Coordinates of C-alpha atoms and ligand atoms in Angstrom, one line a residue:
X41 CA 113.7 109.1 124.1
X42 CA 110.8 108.0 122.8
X43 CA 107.6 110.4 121.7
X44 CA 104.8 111.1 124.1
X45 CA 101.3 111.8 123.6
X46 CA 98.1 111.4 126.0
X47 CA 96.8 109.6 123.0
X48 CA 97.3 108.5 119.4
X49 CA 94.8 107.5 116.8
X50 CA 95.5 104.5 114.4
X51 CA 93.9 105.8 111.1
X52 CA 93.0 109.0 109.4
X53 CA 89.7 108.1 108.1
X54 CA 86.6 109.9 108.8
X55 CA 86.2 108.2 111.9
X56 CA 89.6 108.7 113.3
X57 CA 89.9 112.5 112.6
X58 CA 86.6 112.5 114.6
X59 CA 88.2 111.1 117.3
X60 CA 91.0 112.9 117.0
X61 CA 90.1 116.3 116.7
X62 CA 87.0 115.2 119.3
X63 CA 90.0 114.7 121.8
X64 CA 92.2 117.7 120.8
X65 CA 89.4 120.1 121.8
X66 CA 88.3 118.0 125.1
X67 CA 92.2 119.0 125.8
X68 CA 94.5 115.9 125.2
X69 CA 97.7 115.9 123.4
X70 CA 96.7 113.9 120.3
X71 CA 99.0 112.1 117.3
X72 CA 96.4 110.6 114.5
X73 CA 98.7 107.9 112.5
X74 CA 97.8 107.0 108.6
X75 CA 99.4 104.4 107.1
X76 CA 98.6 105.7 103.2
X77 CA 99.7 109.4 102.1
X78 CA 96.2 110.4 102.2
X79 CA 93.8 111.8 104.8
X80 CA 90.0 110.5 104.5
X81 CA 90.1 106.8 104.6
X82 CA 87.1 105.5 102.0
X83 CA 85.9 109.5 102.3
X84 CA 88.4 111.0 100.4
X85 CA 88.8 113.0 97.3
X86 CA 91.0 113.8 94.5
X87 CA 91.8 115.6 91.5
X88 CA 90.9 114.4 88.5
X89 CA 91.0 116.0 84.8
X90 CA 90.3 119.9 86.9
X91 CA 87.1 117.8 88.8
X92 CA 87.0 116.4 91.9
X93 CA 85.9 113.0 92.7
X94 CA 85.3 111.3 95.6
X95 CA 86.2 107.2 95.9
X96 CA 83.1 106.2 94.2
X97 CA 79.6 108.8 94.8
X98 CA 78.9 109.6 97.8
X99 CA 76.1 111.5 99.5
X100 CA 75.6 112.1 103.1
X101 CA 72.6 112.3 104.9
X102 CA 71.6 116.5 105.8
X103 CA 71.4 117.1 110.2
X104 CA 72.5 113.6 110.9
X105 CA 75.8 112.5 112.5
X106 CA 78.3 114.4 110.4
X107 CA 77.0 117.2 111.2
X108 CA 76.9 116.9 114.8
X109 CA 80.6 116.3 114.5
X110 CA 81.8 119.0 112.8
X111 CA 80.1 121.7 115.2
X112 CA 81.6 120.1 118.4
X113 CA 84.8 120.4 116.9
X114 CA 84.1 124.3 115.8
X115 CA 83.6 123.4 112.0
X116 CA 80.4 123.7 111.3
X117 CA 79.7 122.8 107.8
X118 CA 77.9 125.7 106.2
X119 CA 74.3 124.7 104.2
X120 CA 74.8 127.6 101.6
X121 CA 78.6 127.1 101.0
X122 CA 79.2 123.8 101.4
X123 CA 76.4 121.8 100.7
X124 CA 73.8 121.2 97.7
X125 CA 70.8 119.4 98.5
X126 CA 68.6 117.7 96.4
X127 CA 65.0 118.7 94.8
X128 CA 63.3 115.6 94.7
X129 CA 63.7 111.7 95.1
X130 CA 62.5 109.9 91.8
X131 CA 62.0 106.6 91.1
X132 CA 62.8 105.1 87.2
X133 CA 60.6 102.3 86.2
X134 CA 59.3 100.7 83.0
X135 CA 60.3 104.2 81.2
X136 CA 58.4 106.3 83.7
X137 CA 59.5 108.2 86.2
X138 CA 58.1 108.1 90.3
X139 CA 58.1 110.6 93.0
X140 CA 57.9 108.7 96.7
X141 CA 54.5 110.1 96.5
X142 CA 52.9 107.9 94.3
X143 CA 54.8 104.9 95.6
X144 CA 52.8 105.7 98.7
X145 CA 49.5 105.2 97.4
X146 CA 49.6 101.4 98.7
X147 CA 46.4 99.3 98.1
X148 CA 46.3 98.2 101.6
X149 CA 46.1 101.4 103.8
X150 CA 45.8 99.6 107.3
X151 CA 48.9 97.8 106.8
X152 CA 51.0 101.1 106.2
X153 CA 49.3 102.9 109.0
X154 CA 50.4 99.8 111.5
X155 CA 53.9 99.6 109.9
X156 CA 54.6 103.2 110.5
X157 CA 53.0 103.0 113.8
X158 CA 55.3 99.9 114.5
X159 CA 57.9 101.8 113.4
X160 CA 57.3 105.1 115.9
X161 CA 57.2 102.7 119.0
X162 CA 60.6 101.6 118.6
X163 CA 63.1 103.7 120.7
X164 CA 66.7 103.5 120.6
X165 CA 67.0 101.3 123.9
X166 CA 65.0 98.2 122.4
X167 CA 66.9 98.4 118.7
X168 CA 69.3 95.4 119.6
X169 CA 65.9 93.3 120.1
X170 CA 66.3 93.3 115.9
X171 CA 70.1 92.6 115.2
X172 CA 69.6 88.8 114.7
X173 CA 66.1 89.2 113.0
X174 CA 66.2 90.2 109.2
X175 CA 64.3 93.1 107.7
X176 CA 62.1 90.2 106.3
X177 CA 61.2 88.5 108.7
X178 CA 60.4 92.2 110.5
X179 CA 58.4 93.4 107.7
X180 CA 56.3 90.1 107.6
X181 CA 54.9 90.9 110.6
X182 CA 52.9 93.9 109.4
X183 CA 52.6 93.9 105.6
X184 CA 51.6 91.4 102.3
X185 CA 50.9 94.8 100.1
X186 CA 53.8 94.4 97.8
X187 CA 53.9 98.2 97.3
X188 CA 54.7 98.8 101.0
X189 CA 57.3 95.6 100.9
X190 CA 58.9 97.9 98.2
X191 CA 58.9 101.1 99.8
X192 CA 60.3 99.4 102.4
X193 CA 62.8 97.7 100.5
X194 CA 63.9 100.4 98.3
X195 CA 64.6 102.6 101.7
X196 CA 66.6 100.2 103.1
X197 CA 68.6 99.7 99.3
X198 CA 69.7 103.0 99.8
X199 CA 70.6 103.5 103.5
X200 CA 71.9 99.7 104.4
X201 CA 73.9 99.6 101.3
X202 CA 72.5 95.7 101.7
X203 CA 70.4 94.5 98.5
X204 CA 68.1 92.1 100.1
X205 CA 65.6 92.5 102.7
X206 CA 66.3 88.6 103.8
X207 CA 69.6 89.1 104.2
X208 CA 69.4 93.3 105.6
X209 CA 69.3 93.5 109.3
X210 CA 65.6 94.4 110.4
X211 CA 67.9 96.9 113.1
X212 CA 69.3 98.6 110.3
X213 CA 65.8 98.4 108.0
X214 CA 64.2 100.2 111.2
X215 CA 66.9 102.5 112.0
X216 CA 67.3 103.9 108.0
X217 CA 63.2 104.4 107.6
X218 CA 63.6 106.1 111.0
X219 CA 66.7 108.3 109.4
X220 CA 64.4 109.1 106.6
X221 CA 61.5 110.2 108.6
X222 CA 63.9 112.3 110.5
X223 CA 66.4 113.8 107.9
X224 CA 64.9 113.2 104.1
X225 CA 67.1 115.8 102.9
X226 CA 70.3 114.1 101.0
X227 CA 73.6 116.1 100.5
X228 CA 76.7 116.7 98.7
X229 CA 80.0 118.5 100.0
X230 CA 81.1 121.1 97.9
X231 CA 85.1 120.2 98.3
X232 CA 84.6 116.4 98.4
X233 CA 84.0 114.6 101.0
X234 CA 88.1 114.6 101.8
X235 CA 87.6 118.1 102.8
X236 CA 85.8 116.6 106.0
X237 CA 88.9 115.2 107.1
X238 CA 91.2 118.5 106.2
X239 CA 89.1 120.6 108.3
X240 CA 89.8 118.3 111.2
X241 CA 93.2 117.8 110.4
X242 CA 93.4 121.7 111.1
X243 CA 91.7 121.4 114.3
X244 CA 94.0 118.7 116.0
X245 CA 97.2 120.6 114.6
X246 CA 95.8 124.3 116.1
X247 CA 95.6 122.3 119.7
X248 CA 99.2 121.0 119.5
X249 CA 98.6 117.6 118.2
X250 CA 99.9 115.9 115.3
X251 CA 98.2 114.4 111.8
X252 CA 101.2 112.1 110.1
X253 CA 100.5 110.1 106.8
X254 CA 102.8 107.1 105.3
X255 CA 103.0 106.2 109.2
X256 CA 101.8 102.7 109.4
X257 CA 100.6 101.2 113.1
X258 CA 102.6 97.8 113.1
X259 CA 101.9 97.5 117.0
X260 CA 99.7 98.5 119.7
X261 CA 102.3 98.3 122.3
X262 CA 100.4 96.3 125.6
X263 CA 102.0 95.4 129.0
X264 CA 99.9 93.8 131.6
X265 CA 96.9 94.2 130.0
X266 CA 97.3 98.0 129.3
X267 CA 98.2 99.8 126.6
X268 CA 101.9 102.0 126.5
X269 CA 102.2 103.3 122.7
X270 CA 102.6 102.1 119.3
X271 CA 105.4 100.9 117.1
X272 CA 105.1 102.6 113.5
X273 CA 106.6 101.9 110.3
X274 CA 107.4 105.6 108.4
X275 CA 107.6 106.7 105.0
X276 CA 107.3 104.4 101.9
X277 CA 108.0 101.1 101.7
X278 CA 111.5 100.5 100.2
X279 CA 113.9 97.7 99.6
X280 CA 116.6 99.2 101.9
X281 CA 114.9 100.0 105.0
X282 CA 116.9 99.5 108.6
X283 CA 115.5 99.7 111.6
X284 CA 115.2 103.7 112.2
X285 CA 111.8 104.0 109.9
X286 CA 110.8 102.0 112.8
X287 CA 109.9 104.7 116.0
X288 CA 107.8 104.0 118.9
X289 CA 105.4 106.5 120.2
X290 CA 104.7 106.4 123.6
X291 CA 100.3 106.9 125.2
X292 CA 98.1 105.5 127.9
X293 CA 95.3 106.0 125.6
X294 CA 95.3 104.2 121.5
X295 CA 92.4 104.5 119.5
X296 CA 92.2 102.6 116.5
X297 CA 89.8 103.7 113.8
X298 CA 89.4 101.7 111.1
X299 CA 87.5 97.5 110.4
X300 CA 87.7 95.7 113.2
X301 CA 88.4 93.0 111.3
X302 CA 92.1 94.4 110.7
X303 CA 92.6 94.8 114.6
X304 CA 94.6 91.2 114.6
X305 CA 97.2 92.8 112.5
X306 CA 98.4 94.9 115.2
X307 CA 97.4 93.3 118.1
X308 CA 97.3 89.9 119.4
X309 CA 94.2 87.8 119.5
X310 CA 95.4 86.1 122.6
X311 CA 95.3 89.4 124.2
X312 CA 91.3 89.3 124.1
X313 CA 88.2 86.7 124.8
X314 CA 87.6 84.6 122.2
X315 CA 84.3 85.4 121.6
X316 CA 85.3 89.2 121.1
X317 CA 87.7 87.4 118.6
X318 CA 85.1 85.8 116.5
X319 CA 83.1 88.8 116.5
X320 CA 85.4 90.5 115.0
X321 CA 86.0 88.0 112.7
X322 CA 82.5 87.3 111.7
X323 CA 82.0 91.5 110.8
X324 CA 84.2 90.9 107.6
X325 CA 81.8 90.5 105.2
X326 CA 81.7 93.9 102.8
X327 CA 79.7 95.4 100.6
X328 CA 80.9 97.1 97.7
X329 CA 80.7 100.3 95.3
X330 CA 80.7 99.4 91.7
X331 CA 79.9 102.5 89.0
X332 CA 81.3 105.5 87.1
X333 CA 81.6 108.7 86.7
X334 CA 80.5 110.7 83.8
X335 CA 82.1 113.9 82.5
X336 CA 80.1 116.1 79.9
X337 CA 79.9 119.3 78.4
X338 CA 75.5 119.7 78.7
X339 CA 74.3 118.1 82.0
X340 CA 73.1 114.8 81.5
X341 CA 70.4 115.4 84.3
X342 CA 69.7 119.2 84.6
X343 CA 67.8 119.2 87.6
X344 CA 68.4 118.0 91.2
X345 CA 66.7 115.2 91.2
X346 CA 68.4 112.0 93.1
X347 CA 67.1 108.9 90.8
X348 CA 66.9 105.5 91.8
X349 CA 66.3 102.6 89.3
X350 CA 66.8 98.7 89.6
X351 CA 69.0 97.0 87.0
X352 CA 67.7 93.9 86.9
X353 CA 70.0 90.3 87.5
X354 CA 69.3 87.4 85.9
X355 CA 68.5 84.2 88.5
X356 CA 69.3 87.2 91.5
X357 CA 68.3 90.2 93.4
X358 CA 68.2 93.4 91.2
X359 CA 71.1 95.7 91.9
X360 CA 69.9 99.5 92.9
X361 CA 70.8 101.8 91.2
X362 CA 71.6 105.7 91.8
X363 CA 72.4 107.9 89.3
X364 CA 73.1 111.6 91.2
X365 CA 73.9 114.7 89.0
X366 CA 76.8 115.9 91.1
X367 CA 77.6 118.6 89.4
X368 CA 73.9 120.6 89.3
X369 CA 74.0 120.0 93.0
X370 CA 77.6 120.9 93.6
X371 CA 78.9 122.6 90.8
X372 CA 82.3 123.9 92.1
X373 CA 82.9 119.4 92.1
X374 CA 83.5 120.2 87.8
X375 CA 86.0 121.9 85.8
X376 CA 84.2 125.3 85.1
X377 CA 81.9 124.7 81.9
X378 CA 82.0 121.0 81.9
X379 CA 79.3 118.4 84.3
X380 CA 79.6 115.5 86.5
X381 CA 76.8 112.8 86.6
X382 CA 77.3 109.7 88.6
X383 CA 76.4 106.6 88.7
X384 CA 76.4 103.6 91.2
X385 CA 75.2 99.8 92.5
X386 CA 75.3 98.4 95.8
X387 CA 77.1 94.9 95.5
X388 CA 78.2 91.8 97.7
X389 CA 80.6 89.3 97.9
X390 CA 81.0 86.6 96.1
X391 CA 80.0 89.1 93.6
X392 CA 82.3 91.9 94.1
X393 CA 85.4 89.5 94.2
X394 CA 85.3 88.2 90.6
X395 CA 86.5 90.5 88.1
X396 CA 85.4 89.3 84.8
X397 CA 81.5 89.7 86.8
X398 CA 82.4 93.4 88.1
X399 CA 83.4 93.9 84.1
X400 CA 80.5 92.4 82.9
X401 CA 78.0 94.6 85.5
X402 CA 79.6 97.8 84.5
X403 CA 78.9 96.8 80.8
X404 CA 75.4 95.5 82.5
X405 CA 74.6 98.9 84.6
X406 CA 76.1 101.1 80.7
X407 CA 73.2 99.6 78.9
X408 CA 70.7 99.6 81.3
X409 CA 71.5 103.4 81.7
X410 CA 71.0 103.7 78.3
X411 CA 67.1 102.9 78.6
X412 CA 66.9 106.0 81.1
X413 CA 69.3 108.5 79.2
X414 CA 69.2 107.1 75.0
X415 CA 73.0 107.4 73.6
X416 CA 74.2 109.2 77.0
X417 CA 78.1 107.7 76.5
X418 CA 78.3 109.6 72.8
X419 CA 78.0 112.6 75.7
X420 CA 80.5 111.8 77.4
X421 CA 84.1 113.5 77.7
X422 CA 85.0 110.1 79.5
X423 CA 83.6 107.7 81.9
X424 CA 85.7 106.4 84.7
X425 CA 84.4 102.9 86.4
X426 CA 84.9 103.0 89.9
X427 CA 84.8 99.4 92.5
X428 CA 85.3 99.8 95.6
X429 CA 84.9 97.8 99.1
X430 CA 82.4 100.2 100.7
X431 CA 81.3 99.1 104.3
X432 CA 81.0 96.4 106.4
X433 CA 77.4 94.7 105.5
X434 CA 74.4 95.5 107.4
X435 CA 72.9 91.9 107.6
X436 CA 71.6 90.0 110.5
X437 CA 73.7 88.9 113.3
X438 CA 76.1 91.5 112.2
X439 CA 74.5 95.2 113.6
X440 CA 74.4 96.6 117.0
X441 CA 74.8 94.3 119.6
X442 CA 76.9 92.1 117.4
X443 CA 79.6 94.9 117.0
X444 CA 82.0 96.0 119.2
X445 CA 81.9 98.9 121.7
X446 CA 83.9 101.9 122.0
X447 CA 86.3 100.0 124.9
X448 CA 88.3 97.1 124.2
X449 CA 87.5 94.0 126.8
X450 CA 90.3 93.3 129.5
X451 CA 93.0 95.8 127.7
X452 CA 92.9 99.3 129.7
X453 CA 93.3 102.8 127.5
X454 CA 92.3 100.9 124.1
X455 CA 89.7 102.3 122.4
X456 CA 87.2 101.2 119.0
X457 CA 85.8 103.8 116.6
X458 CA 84.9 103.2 112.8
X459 CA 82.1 102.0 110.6
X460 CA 82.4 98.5 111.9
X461 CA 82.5 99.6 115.7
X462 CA 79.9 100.7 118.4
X463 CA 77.3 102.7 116.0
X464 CA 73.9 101.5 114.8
X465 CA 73.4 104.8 112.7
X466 CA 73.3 104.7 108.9
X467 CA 74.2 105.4 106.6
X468 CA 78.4 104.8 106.7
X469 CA 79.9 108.4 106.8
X470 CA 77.4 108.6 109.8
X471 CA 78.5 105.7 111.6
X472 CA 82.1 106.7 110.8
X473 CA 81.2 110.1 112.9
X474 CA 78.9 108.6 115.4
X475 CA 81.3 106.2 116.2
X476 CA 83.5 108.5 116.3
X477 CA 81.6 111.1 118.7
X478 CA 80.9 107.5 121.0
X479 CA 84.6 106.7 121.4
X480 CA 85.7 110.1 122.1
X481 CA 83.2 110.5 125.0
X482 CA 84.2 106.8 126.3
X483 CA 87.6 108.4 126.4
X484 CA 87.1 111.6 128.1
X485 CA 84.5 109.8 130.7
X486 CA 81.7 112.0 129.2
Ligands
FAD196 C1 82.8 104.0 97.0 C2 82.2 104.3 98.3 C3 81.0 105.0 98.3 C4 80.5 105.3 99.6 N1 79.3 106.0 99.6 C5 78.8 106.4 100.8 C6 77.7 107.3 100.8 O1 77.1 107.7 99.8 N2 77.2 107.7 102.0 C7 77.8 107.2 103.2 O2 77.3 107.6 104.3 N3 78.8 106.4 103.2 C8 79.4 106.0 102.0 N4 80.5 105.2 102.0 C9 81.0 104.7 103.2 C10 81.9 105.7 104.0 O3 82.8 106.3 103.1 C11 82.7 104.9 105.1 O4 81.7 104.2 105.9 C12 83.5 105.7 106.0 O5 84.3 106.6 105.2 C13 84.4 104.9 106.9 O6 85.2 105.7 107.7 P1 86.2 105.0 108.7 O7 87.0 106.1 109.3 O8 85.4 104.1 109.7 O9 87.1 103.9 108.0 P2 88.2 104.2 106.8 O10 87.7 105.3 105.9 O11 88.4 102.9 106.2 O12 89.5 104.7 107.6 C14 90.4 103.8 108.1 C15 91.8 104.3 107.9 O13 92.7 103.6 108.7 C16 93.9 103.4 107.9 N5 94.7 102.3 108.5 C17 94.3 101.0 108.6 N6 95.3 100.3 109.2 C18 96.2 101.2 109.6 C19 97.5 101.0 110.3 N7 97.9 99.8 110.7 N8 98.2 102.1 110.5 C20 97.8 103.4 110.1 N9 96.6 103.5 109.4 C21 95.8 102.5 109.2 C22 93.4 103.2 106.5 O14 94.4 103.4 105.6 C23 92.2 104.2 106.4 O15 92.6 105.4 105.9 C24 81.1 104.9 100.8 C25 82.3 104.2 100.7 C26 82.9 103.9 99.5 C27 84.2 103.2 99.4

């Protein structure tokens, strides 16, 4: 006999431990399914040398998404115990440092005050009117001061993970200078941002459901056009597997939470209209995380400041540049007596495919960090590059209206959630949880 749930989750990212602790306490019988032996997707953490590092820096936005989460699911993350904020937002140029402040001293006043009054008449329901227009083409509309053009830029740098405003979704340009009017205040989790995904591991189990790892999704099981279960592949992979690592697990109701782009693997593309199929398609173009981490015994940066610089590329955009010192924020992150400072670029394909250029940048982003911080890597304990495929990219034609919703077309009881799926917020750990919060509610008819 087969296993029953009223629904399982394909993938133990942020996203689908929303949904599936989001479902446990609306009541249903959940299974979330990971196919690696982690929880936490591209928001995990580990142990490394006594520290803990998450998959490249990360930083979450304070109030936003996440947090909305966490409450409805009875874990309300805690400001004083598991958060540090940040003091300030500073800006490294030419050897001198800037606060936001004196960035907004632009030359052409009038131009800021009808950008920002642009900006407030936008509501929610008319954001898809921007998905196909880039941030360019927005901004043009309203600004030539190039101070505002950077202000502009540099906020959407940060939120959009996207490097260009040509290429940057004006959708996603409005939405993160909205984010940053509403929430300016930038965290970092204690425990790692894996801990996210533990604490909702804990609520799905206390309601009866199930959180299984090394359980890959090899099928979404669907007979006339609705879904019955899933066929999963358990434990590791080794040469003499039979037949028996293969179960099925039987639900009216799968959820799969993680790139759309991935969805053909275990389902059919027959099974939907081919322009949902393209769509899909067309979403796989990534951004990626390329950096390091720093360990030390004095704290590079003693204060909490977040800094932001642009190392410069020859014949291309500049690559931004944060440098966060993790462990003045969130010292229990560090082995007791020691620091963590780290360090990290935004970059795209073609770019982030080639190795001997992600080598070269590293070497690039060392000794332009050197400029900032004189002889910081004789400092260092060690240094440990990170690269990482981040989230999907924020350009035009590829936000909003041009992802998919939370409910599959023409396939009943299968659901969407994820970064790539049905939310316009940023930055990604917020989409992951807005999406997350959206597909729930789709399937409990809120
Ligand atoms: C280096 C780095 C830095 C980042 N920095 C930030 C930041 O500072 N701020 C921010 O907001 N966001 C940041 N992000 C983005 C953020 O981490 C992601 O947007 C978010 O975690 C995505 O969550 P998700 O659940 O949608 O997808 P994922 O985390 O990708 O989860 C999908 C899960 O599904 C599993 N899966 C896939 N197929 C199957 C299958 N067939 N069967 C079972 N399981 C399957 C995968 O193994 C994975 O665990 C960063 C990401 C990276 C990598």
């Amino acid at each position: 006999m087969a296993e029953k749930f009223d629904a399982i989750v394909v993938g133990g990212g942020l996203s689908g431990m929303g949904v599936g602790a989001l479902l446990a306490t609306g009541g249903k019988k959940v299974l979330v399914l990971e196919q690696s032996p982690y929880l936490g997707g591209r928001a995990t953490s580990f142990k490394y040398k006594g520290f803990i590092l998450n998959i490249g820096q990360h930083a979450g936005l304070h109030m936003g998404k996440v947090d909305q989460m966490m409450e409805a699911v009875g874990k309300p993350l805690d400001d004083e115990k598991d958060k540090g904020f940040f003091d300030e937002f500073v800006i490294y140029e030419d050897g001198k440092y800037f606060t936001m402040m004196d960035k907004v001293l632009v030359d052409k006043p009038d131009e800021a005050q009808k950008l920002y009054g642009a900006l407030a008449e936008i509501e929610d329901k008319d954001m898809s009117k921007f998905d196909g227009m880039t941030g360019a083409e927005w901004l043009a509309q309203y600004v030539t001061d190039p101070k505002l053009r950077w202000i502009a830029h540099t906020n959407g740098t940060v939120c959009c993970t996207t490097r260009k405003l040509e290429d940057m979704a004006a959708s996603a340009l409005i939405e993160s200078m909205k984010v940053v009017t509403r929430s300016p205040i930038t965290y970092m989790l204690t425990k790692g941002y894996g801990s996210l995904s533990q604490a909702l591991a804990e609520v799905i189990k206390s309601k009866g459901g199930d959180v299984r790892t090394r359980a890959k999704v090899l099928h979404v099981i669907v007979e006339d056009k609705k879904v019955k279960g899933v066929s999963v592949e358990i434990g590791e992979e080794t040469p003499d597997r039979t037949m028996e690592n293969i179960v099925k697990i039987e639900a009216p109701i799968v959820a799969t939470a993680f790139p759309v782009w991935d969805l053909f693997r275990v389902l059919d593309e027959k099974l939907f209209p081919a322009d949902f199929v393209k769509m899909c398609r067309h979403l796989d173009l990534q951004v990626c995380n390329i950096g390091f981490s720093m360990a030390s015994k004095e704290p590079l940066i003693p204060e909490k400041k977040f800094i932001f610089a642009d190392v410069p590329q020859k014949n291309d955009a500049p690559l931004p540049l944060t440098i966060l010192p993790t462990s003045v924020v969130v010292p229990p992150i560090s082995l007791e007596g020691n620091h963590l400072t780290e360090f990290t670029c935004v970059c795209e394909p073609p770019f982030g495919t080639d190795p001997e250029r992600i080598a070269k940048t590293i070497a690039e982003i060392k000794e332009f960090v050197n400029k900032i911080f004189p002889g910081w890597e004789k400092k260092a304990l060690w240094i440990r590059p990170f690269f990482r495929w981040e989230e999907p990219s924020r350009s035009a034609g590829r936000m909003g209206k041009f992802r998919p919703g939370a409910k599959a077309p023409g396939i009943a009881g299968l659901f969407f959630a994820g970064d790539t799926a049905n939310s316009r917020t940023v930055p990604g750990l917020e989409a992951a949880a807005d999406s997350a919060m959206i597909c729930a509610n789709a399937i409990l008819g809120k």
